[in-house]
Each structure stands twice: as C-alpha cells, then as structure tokens.
Coordinates of C-alpha atoms in Angstrom, one line a residue:
Chain A
X1 CA 0.0 -0.1 0.1
X2 CA 0.9 3.7 -0.2
X3 CA 2.3 3.7 -3.4
X4 CA 3.0 6.9 -5.5
X5 CA 4.3 7.0 -9.1
X6 CA 5.9 9.5 -11.2
X7 CA 5.9 10.1 -15.0
X8 CA 8.0 10.9 -16.4
X9 CA 10.9 8.6 -15.0
X10 CA 13.3 11.0 -17.6
X11 CA 13.1 13.9 -19.4
X12 CA 15.6 16.0 -21.6
X13 CA 14.0 19.3 -23.0
X14 CA 15.8 22.1 -24.5
X15 CA 16.2 25.5 -22.8
X16 CA 13.0 27.9 -22.8
X17 CA 10.5 24.7 -23.3
X18 CA 8.6 24.2 -20.5
X19 CA 8.1 20.6 -18.9
X20 CA 5.2 19.0 -16.8
X21 CA 5.8 15.9 -14.2
X22 CA 3.1 13.9 -12.6
X23 CA 2.6 12.8 -9.3
X24 CA -0.2 10.1 -8.3
X25 CA -1.2 8.4 -5.4
X26 CA -1.9 5.0 -6.7
X27 CA -3.8 3.4 -3.5
X28 CA -4.8 5.9 -1.6
X29 CA -6.3 9.8 -1.6
X30 CA -3.8 12.4 -0.9
X31 CA -5.2 15.8 0.0
X32 CA -1.6 16.8 0.5
X33 CA 1.5 16.2 -1.3
X34 CA 5.0 17.8 -1.5
X35 CA 7.4 18.7 -4.2
X36 CA 11.3 18.2 -4.0
X37 CA 14.7 18.7 -5.5
X38 CA 17.7 17.1 -5.2
X39 CA 21.0 18.1 -6.5
X40 CA 24.1 15.5 -6.6
X41 CA 25.2 14.7 -3.2
X42 CA 23.0 17.0 -1.8
X43 CA 20.0 16.6 0.2
X44 CA 16.4 16.7 -0.7
X45 CA 15.0 20.2 -0.7
X46 CA 11.7 21.3 0.2
X47 CA 10.2 23.5 -2.7
X48 CA 6.7 23.6 -2.1
X49 CA 3.2 21.9 -0.5
X50 CA 0.6 20.9 -2.5
X51 CA -3.2 20.9 -1.2
X52 CA -6.1 19.6 -3.2
X53 CA -8.1 22.2 -4.1
X54 CA -6.1 25.3 -3.3
X55 CA -2.9 27.3 -4.1
X56 CA 0.0 25.6 -3.3
X57 CA 2.9 27.4 -0.9
X58 CA 6.3 27.3 -1.8
X59 CA 9.4 27.3 0.2
X60 CA 11.5 30.6 0.5
X61 CA 13.7 31.3 -2.5
X62 CA 11.2 29.3 -4.8
X63 CA 9.8 31.3 -7.8
X64 CA 6.3 30.1 -7.8
X65 CA 5.9 31.4 -11.4
X66 CA 8.7 29.5 -12.8
X67 CA 7.2 26.4 -11.1
X68 CA 3.5 25.9 -11.5
X69 CA 2.0 23.4 -9.3
X70 CA -1.3 22.2 -9.5
X71 CA -3.2 19.6 -7.4
X72 CA -6.4 19.0 -8.9
X73 CA -7.9 15.7 -7.7
X74 CA -6.9 14.0 -4.3
X75 CA -4.7 11.4 -6.2
X76 CA -2.7 13.9 -8.8
X77 CA -0.2 16.6 -8.7
X78 CA 1.7 18.3 -10.9
X79 CA 4.6 20.5 -11.5
X80 CA 5.3 22.1 -14.5
X81 CA 9.0 23.8 -14.7
X82 CA 8.1 26.8 -17.4
X83 CA 11.4 28.5 -19.3
X84 CA 13.6 25.6 -18.1
X85 CA 16.9 26.6 -18.0
X86 CA 19.8 24.2 -17.5
X87 CA 20.4 25.3 -13.9
X88 CA 17.1 23.5 -13.7
X89 CA 18.1 20.7 -14.1
X90 CA 18.0 18.5 -11.4
X91 CA 16.1 15.5 -9.9
X92 CA 12.5 16.4 -8.5
X93 CA 10.9 14.0 -6.2
X94 CA 7.3 14.0 -5.0
X95 CA 5.8 12.8 -2.3
X96 CA 2.0 12.3 -0.7
X97 CA 0.8 12.3 2.7
X98 CA -0.8 9.2 4.2
X99 CA -1.6 8.3 7.9
X100 CA 1.0 10.9 9.0
X101 CA 3.9 10.0 7.0
X102 CA 5.2 10.9 3.5
X103 CA 5.5 8.2 0.9
X104 CA 7.9 9.5 -2.2
X105 CA 7.4 8.6 -5.7
X106 CA 10.4 7.0 -7.5
X107 CA 11.4 10.5 -9.0
X108 CA 12.0 12.6 -12.6
X109 CA 15.1 13.2 -13.5
X110 CA 15.1 16.7 -16.0
X111 CA 18.0 17.1 -18.2
X112 CA 18.1 21.0 -19.5
X113 CA 19.9 21.1 -22.7
Chain B
X1 CA 25.1 25.6 10.2
X2 CA 22.9 23.4 8.9
X3 CA 19.9 22.4 10.8
X4 CA 20.8 18.8 10.0
X5 CA 24.3 17.3 9.4
X6 CA 24.8 13.9 8.4
X7 CA 28.5 12.2 7.3
X8 CA 28.2 11.7 3.6
X9 CA 30.2 8.8 3.8
X10 CA 30.8 6.3 1.5
X11 CA 31.2 4.0 4.2
X12 CA 32.0 0.7 3.6
X13 CA 31.6 -2.6 5.9
X14 CA 31.9 -6.4 5.2
X15 CA 28.7 -8.0 4.4
X16 CA 27.5 -9.3 8.3
X17 CA 29.1 -6.3 10.2
X18 CA 26.7 -3.9 12.3
X19 CA 26.6 -0.1 10.7
X20 CA 25.9 2.8 12.6
X21 CA 24.8 5.7 11.1
X22 CA 24.3 9.1 12.3
X23 CA 22.6 12.3 12.5
X24 CA 22.9 15.8 14.5
X25 CA 20.9 18.4 14.6
X26 CA 20.2 22.1 16.1
X27 CA 16.7 22.4 16.3
X28 CA 15.2 21.3 20.0
X29 CA 11.8 21.8 18.4
X30 CA 12.2 18.7 16.3
X31 CA 10.3 15.5 17.6
X32 CA 9.7 13.4 14.5
X33 CA 12.6 11.5 13.6
X34 CA 12.7 9.2 10.3
X35 CA 15.2 7.1 8.2
X36 CA 14.6 6.8 4.8
X37 CA 17.0 4.3 2.5
X38 CA 17.4 5.6 -1.3
X39 CA 19.0 3.1 -4.0
X40 CA 20.4 5.0 -6.5
X41 CA 17.9 7.5 -9.1
X42 CA 15.0 6.0 -6.9
X43 CA 13.3 7.8 -4.3
X44 CA 13.7 7.6 -0.8
X45 CA 11.7 4.8 1.1
X46 CA 10.6 5.1 4.6
X47 CA 12.8 2.5 7.0
X48 CA 11.7 3.5 10.4
X49 CA 10.0 6.6 12.2
X50 CA 10.2 7.6 16.1
X51 CA 8.6 9.9 18.5
X52 CA 11.0 11.8 20.7
X53 CA 14.0 10.0 22.6
X54 CA 14.1 6.2 22.8
X55 CA 14.8 3.2 20.9
X56 CA 12.5 1.3 18.4
X57 CA 13.5 -2.2 16.9
X58 CA 12.4 -3.3 13.3
X59 CA 13.8 -6.7 12.3
X60 CA 17.7 -5.9 11.7
X61 CA 17.3 -2.5 12.0
X62 CA 16.7 -0.1 15.0
X63 CA 16.3 4.0 15.2
X64 CA 17.9 5.3 18.5
X65 CA 17.0 8.9 19.5
X66 CA 19.1 10.8 22.2
X67 CA 17.2 14.4 22.5
X68 CA 19.8 15.7 25.0
X69 CA 22.2 15.2 22.9
X70 CA 20.1 16.2 19.5
X71 CA 21.8 12.7 18.0
X72 CA 20.0 10.2 16.2
X73 CA 21.5 6.9 15.1
X74 CA 20.4 3.8 13.2
X75 CA 21.5 0.6 13.4
X76 CA 21.7 -2.3 11.0
X77 CA 22.8 -5.7 12.0
X78 CA 23.7 -8.4 9.7
X79 CA 24.6 -6.2 6.8
X80 CA 23.7 -7.6 3.2
X81 CA 25.3 -6.2 0.0
X82 CA 21.4 -5.3 -0.8
X83 CA 21.5 -2.9 2.2
X84 CA 24.3 -0.9 -0.2
X85 CA 22.2 2.6 -0.6
X86 CA 21.7 6.1 0.5
X87 CA 20.6 6.1 4.1
X88 CA 18.7 9.7 4.8
X89 CA 17.9 11.1 8.0
X90 CA 14.5 13.5 8.5
X91 CA 13.3 15.3 11.2
X92 CA 10.2 17.3 11.7
X93 CA 8.5 19.2 14.5
X94 CA 5.6 18.6 16.0
X95 CA 3.4 21.7 14.3
X96 CA 1.8 19.4 12.2
X97 CA 3.1 20.5 9.1
X98 CA 4.8 17.7 8.1
X99 CA 7.7 19.8 6.8
X100 CA 10.7 17.3 6.9
X101 CA 14.6 18.5 7.0
X102 CA 16.4 15.9 5.3
X103 CA 20.4 15.1 5.9
X104 CA 22.5 14.8 2.9
X105 CA 22.6 10.9 3.2
X106 CA 24.9 8.9 4.1
X107 CA 26.2 6.4 0.8
X108 CA 26.7 2.6 2.4
X109 CA 28.2 -0.1 0.6
X110 CA 28.0 -3.2 2.0
X111 CA 30.7 -5.5 0.4
X112 CA 30.1 -9.1 -0.4

C-alpha cells in the first residue's frame, strides 16, 4: 500500500521550453503532496507543499511563477517547470501524505540542454 | 550551520557487519525522526520513524534518538549487500506541517 508514481521518470528538454511532471497516489487519496528537488550528493530540498483544491505553498527562494503546481484531484499533483534553463536540471521527487507519513515517488530526472 | 548534519560517507563495510549511521541536529523543536533508504536514482523509502527519545527496533534495524545530545542513530545488524544504498535522516517538529528537514544522506556499501 501507499504507492506513489511519477511520470516521466526521465526527461530531456531544450532551454526555454516547459516540462510537466506528474505525481500520482495509486492506492490512496492524498490531500497534501510535496515537491522536492535533489541535486547530486545533496539532500532533498522542499520546494512546495501542494494541497488539493487550493494554491500551493512555496518555500522561500522558490519562484512560484517558474515552478507551477496544480493539485487538481486527490490523487494527482503536477509540477510544471516553465522556461526551463540548464540550472533547473535536477532530480525532482514528489511525496504524498498518508497516515501521518510521507510516501515518496521514484523521482523524475530533468536534463535541460 | 545546517539544521541537520550527516556524514556523506561513503561507508564501506564487509557483509555481516553492524553498521552505525548518525545524524546530529540543532533545532530542539524536532520531535519526529525518520530514516529513509534511497537506492540510486530512486525515491526514498521509509525505514523507521520514532517520536521523541528512545529506541525502536524493526528486524535488523534499530533507531535511537537522544534528544539531550540532539543525536540520532540507525543501526543495521547482519548487513547485506542489498543494504547498499544512501541512508537519509529526516526530522520534523510537532507543528503538524509535516515539513521534513533532511540530512544529506550517508552512502553505504556492504561488500560481499
């Protein structure tokens, strides 16, 4: 139980384009999901908290107009990286809150060329 | 100073060894402590969670929390090559926000 999926697992895009990453809770409903970014050999850094039916809460230093989050249903949250640049290349991981614990997706590796 | 400090390793041990992984923290408000295992290019998987001080055991894994020293540990007994992964500690205060602060992770290699 408590399985979270992400799609795509890997994406390569050109600088200036936008990329959408999906995070789904497969066997439970999640009113709250989280988006993290992880650079090589660094810790997971929380980007934003996504709540179903309301606006996401962004951490300090994260540009909300660049990282658009939509939590349209109890099983799906999406992260759109707009006008991506090479410095946005990273491993993006989502988690969903269930039973007081966060369950993580497998991550999406974004490479911006 | 980071809120959570964790030695990045790598830590190499022979199969069957007892492994000790540690994190220190500075925020006395942290009440919930988690250990995650992350295989290469995969998402973190919850191993253990504890509330406040004390020990918790689950199979080959034991989590310890010493709030007076702001120090937490994860012990792995009879380590196996399949335990080779990065181990992340995470902490959260009791505010109910579920915001976790993660350590940088310790990379563990168990040699067959």
